[in-house]
GROMACS .gro file of C-alpha atoms in nm:
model
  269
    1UNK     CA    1  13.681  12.005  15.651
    2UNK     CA    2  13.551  12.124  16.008
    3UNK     CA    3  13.596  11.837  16.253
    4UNK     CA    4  13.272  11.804  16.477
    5UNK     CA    5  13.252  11.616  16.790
    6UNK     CA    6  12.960  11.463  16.873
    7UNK     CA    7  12.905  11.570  17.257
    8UNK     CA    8  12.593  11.329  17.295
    9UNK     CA    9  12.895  11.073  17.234
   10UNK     CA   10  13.045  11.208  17.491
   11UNK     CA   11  12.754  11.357  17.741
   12UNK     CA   12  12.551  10.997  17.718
   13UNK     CA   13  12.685  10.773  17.974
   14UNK     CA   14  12.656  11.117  18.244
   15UNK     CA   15  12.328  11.230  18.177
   16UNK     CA   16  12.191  11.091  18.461
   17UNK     CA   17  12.453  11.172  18.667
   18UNK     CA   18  12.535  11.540  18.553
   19UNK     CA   19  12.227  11.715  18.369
   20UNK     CA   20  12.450  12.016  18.367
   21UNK     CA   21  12.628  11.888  18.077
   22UNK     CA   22  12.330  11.920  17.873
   23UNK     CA   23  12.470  12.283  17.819
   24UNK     CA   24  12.765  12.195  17.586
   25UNK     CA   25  12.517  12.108  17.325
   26UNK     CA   26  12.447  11.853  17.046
   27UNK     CA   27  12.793  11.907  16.853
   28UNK     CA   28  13.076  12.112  16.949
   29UNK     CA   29  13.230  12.249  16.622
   30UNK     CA   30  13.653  12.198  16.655
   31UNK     CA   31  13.768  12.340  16.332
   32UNK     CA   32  14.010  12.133  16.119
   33UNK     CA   33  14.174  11.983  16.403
   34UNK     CA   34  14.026  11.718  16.633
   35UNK     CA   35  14.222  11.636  16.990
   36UNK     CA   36  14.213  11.716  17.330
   37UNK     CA   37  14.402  12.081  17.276
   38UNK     CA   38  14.094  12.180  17.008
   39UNK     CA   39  13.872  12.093  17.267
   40UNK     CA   40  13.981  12.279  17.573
   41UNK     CA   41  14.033  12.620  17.337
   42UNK     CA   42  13.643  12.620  17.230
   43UNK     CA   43  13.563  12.514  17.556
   44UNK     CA   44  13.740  12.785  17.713
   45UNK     CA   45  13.482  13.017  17.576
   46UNK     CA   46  13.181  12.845  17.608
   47UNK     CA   47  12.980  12.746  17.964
   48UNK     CA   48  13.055  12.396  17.925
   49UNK     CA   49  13.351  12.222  18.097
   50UNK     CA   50  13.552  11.917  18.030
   51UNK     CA   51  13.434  11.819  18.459
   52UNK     CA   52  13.072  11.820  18.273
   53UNK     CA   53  13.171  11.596  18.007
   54UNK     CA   54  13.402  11.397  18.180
   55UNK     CA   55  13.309  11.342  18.572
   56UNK     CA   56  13.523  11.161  18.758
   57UNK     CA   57  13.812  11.126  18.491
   58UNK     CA   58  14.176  11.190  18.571
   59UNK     CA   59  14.380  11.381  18.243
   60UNK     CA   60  14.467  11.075  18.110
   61UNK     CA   61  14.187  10.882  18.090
   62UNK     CA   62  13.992  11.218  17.920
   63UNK     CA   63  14.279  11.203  17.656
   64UNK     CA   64  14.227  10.885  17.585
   65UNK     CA   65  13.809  10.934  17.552
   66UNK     CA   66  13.891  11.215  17.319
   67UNK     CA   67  14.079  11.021  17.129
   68UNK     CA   68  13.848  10.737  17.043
   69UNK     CA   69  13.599  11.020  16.987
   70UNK     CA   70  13.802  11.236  16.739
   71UNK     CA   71  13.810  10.903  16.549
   72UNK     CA   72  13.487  10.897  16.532
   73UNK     CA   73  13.465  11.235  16.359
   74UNK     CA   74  13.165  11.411  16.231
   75UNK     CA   75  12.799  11.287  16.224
   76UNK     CA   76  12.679  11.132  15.839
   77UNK     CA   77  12.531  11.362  15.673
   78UNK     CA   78  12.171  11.182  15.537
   79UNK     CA   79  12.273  11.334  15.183
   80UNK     CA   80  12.629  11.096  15.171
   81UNK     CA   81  12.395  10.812  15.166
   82UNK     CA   82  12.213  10.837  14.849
   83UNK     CA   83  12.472  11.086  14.705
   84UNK     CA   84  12.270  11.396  14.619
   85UNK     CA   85  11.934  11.583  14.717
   86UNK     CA   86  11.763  11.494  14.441
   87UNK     CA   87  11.759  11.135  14.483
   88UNK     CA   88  11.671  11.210  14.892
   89UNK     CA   89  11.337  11.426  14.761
   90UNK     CA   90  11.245  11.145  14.507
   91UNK     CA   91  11.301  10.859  14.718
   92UNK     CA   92  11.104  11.067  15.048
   93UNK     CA   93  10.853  11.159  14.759
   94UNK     CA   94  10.773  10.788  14.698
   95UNK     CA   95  10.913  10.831  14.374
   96UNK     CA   96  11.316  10.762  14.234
   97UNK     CA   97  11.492  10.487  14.087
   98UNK     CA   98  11.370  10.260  14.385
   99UNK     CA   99  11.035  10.322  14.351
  100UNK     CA  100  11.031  10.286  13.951
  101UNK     CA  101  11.220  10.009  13.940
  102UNK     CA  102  11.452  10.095  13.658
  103UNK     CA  103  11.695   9.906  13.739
  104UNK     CA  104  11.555   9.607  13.917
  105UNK     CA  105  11.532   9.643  14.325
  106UNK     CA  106  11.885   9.532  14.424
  107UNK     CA  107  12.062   9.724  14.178
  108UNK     CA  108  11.874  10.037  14.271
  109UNK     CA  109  11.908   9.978  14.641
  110UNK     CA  110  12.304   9.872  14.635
  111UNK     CA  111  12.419  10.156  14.772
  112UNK     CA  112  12.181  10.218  15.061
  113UNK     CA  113  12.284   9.863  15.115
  114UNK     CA  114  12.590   9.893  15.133
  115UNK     CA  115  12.554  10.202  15.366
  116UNK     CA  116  12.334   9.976  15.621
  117UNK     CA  117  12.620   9.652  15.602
  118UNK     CA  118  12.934   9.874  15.627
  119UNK     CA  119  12.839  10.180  15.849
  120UNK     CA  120  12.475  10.235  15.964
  121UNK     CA  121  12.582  10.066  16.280
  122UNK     CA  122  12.820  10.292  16.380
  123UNK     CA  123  12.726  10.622  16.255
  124UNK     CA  124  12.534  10.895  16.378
  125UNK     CA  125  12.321  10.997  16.124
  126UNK     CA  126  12.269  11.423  16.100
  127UNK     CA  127  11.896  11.527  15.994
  128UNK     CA  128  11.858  11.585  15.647
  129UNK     CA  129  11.984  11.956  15.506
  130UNK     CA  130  12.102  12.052  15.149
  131UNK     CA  131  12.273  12.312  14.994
  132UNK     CA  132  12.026  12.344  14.737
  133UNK     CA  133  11.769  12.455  14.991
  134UNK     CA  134  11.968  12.707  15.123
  135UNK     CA  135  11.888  12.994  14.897
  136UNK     CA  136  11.564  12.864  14.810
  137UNK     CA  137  11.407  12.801  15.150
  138UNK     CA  138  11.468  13.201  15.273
  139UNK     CA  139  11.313  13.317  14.970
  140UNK     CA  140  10.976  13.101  15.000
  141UNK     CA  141  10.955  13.120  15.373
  142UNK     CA  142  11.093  12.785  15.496
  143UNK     CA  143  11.325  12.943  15.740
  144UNK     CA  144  11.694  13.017  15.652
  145UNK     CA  145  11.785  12.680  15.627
  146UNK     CA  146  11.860  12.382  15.404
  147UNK     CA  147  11.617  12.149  15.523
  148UNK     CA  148  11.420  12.015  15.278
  149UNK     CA  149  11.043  12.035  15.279
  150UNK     CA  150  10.982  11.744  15.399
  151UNK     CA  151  11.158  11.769  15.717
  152UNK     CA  152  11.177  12.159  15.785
  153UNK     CA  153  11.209  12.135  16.168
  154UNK     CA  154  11.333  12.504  16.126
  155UNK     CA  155  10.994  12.632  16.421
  156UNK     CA  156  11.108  13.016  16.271
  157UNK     CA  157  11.006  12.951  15.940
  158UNK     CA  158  10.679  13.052  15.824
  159UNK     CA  159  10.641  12.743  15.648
  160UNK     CA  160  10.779  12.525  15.883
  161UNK     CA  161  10.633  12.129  15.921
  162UNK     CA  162  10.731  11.998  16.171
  163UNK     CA  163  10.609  12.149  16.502
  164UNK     CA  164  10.521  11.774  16.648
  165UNK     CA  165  10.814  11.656  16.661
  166UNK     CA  166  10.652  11.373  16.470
  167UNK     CA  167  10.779  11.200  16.129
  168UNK     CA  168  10.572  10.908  15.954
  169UNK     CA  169  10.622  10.713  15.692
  170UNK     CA  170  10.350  10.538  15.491
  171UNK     CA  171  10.402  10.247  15.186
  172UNK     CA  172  10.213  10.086  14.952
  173UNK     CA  173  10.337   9.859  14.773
  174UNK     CA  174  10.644   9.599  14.770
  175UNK     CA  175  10.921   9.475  14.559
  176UNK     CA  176  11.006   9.200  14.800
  177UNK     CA  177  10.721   9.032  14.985
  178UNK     CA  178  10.384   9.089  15.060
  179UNK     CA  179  10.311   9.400  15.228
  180UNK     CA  180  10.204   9.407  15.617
  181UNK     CA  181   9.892   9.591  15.608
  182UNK     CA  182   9.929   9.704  15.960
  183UNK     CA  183   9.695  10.070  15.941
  184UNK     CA  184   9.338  10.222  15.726
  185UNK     CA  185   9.459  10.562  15.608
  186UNK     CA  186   9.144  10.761  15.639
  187UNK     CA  187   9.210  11.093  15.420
  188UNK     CA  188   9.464  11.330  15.307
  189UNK     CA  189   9.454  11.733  15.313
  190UNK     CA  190   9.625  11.810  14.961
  191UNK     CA  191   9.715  12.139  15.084
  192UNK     CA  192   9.942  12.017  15.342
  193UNK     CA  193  10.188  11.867  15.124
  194UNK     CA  194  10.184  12.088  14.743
  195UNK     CA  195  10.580  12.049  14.794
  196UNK     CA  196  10.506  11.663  14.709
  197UNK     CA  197  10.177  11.668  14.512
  198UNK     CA  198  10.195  11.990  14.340
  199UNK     CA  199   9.847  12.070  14.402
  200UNK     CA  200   9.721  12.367  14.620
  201UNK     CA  201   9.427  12.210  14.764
  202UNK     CA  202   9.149  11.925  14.755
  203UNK     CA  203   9.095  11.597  14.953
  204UNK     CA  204   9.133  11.246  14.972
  205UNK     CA  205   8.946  10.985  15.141
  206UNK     CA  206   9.082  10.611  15.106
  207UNK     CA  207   8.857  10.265  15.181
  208UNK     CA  208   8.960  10.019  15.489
  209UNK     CA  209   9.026   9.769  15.119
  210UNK     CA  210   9.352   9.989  15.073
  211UNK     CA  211   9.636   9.839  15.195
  212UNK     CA  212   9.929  10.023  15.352
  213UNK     CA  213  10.191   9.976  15.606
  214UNK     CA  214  10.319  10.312  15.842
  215UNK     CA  215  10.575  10.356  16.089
  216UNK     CA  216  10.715  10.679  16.280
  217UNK     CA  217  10.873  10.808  16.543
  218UNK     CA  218  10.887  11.109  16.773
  219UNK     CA  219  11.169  11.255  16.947
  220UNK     CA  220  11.179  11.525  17.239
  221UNK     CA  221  11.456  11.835  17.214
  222UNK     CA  222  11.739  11.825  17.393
  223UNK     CA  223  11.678  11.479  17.496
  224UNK     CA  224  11.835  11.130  17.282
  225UNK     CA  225  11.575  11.076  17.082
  226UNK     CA  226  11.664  11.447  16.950
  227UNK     CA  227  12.055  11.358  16.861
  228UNK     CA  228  11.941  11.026  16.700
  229UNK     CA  229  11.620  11.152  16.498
  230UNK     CA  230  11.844  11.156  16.170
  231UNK     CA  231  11.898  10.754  16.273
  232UNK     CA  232  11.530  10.688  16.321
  233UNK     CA  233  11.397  10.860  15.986
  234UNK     CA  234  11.679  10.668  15.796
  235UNK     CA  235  11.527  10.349  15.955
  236UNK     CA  236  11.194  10.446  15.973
  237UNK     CA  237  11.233  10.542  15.547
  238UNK     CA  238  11.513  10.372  15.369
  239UNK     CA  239  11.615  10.092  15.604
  240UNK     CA  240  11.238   9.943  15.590
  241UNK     CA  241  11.265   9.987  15.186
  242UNK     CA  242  11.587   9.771  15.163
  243UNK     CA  243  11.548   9.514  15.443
  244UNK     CA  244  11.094   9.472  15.370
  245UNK     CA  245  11.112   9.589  14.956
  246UNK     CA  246  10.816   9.883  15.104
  247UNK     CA  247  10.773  10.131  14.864
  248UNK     CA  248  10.524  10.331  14.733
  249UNK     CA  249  10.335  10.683  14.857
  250UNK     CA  250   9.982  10.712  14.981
  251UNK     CA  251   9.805  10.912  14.650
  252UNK     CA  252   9.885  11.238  14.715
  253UNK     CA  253  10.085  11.257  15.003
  254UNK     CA  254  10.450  11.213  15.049
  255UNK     CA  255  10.593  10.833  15.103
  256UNK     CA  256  10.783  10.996  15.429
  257UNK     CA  257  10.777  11.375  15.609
  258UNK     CA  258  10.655  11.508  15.892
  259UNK     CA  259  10.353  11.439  16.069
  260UNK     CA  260  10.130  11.733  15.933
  261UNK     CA  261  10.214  11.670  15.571
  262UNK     CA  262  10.146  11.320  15.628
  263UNK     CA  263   9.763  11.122  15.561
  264UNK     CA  264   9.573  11.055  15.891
  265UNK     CA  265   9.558  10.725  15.980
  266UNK     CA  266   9.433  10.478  16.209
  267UNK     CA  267   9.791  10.400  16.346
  268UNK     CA  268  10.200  10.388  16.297
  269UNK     CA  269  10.399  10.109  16.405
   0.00000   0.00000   0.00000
């Protein structure tokens, strides 16, 4: 496979120091080889330099950074966590194994588990795309992309969601302890979400006696927040369902998208 090296690995610790490097990207695609020869050819025709990415480094020591970066390879891609796009739509959906319970909570969540014990530490985590979307999206006017629905930061597409910047994610119930009621969800435009609720339009208004528990998180392009946003949706979704038991989707609305297909409420933690 393609060997991608994450440049905000590398740009990071000079940001401050050398905005210029901001240039070379979020990933800089090597091919099937990863060293310090793969990355001087595609630099060579790009505007970025290795003095951008590396100030102040002699050869050697930029081998050596390359090195330790090459082992760290390609970003995760969200879908090698659950396995397939199916269980990513359910889950985001408020629905899936998790959700129903059909196998009792830690069976169900094992392998996220796993995922969050062995690697979540150490991995950048890519924004969710499929290749199931990718004919299917074009042809409805989500942008030619795989994103899913969701989480269609695609700001072409017609149907586009996610021009905030924004992502929430709301739960209702729990398998583990009580839930932290921490927000009042006030209403939900149907419309905004038929991808999730399969209904073209209507309205729901909730009582301050329903409980529910949001979080989310925004990110700005170009900036970190935008090179970990695939980190902070896995731990603002799946992370709180395996380490709190949250699960569950407001009525009507997905359990987890972006902030216009989400309920309005009265805050997100």
């Amino acid at each position: 496979h393609n060997m991608k090296l994450s440049t905000f690995a590398l740009i990071l610790p000079y940001l401050l120091a050398t905005p210029a490097a901001a240039q070379c990207g979020p990933v800089i695609d090597l091919g099937g080889t990863c060293d310090l020869a793969a990355l001087e050819g595609k630099l060579s025709t790009s505007t970025c330099t290795l003095e951008e990415l590396f100030p102040g480094q002699d050869a050697a020591s930029i081998a050596s950074t390359v090195a330790e970066l090459c082992e760290y390879d390609a970003p995760v891609q969200f879908v090698e966590i659950q396995g397939t796009y199916q269980r990513d739509h359910n889950f985001m959906d408020g629905g899936g194994a998790v959700a129903d319970g059909e196998f009792g909570f830690e069976m169900d969540t094992a392998r996220l588990k796993r995922f969050i014990d062995n690697s979540m530490d150490d991995s950048l985590i890519s924004w969710p795309e499929y290749e199931q979307k990718e004919d299917y999206n074009p042809a409805n006017g989500y942008g030619d992309n795989g994103y899913m629905t969701n989480f269609n930061i695609d700001r072409d597409a017609e149907k586009g969601s996610c021009q905030m910047n924004t992502v929430m994610c709301c739960f209702i119930d729990s398998a583990k302890d009580a839930l932290v009621d921490n927000t009042d969800v006030c209403r939900h435009d149907l419309s905004s979400s038929p991808q999730s609720n399969h209904v073209n339009s209507g309205w729901s208004v909730f009582t301050d006696d329903d409980p529910a528990h949001c979080v989310g998180f925004t990110w700005e392009d170009g900036a970190a927040s935008d090179m970990y946003k695939g980190n902070a949706l896995f731990y603002a979704s799946m992370y709180q369902t395996v380490s709190k038991g949250y699960t569950g989707n407001v009525p009507g609305a997905p359990m987890c998208a972006c902030v216009e297909q989400m309920p309005v409420v009265t805050e997100a933690a």
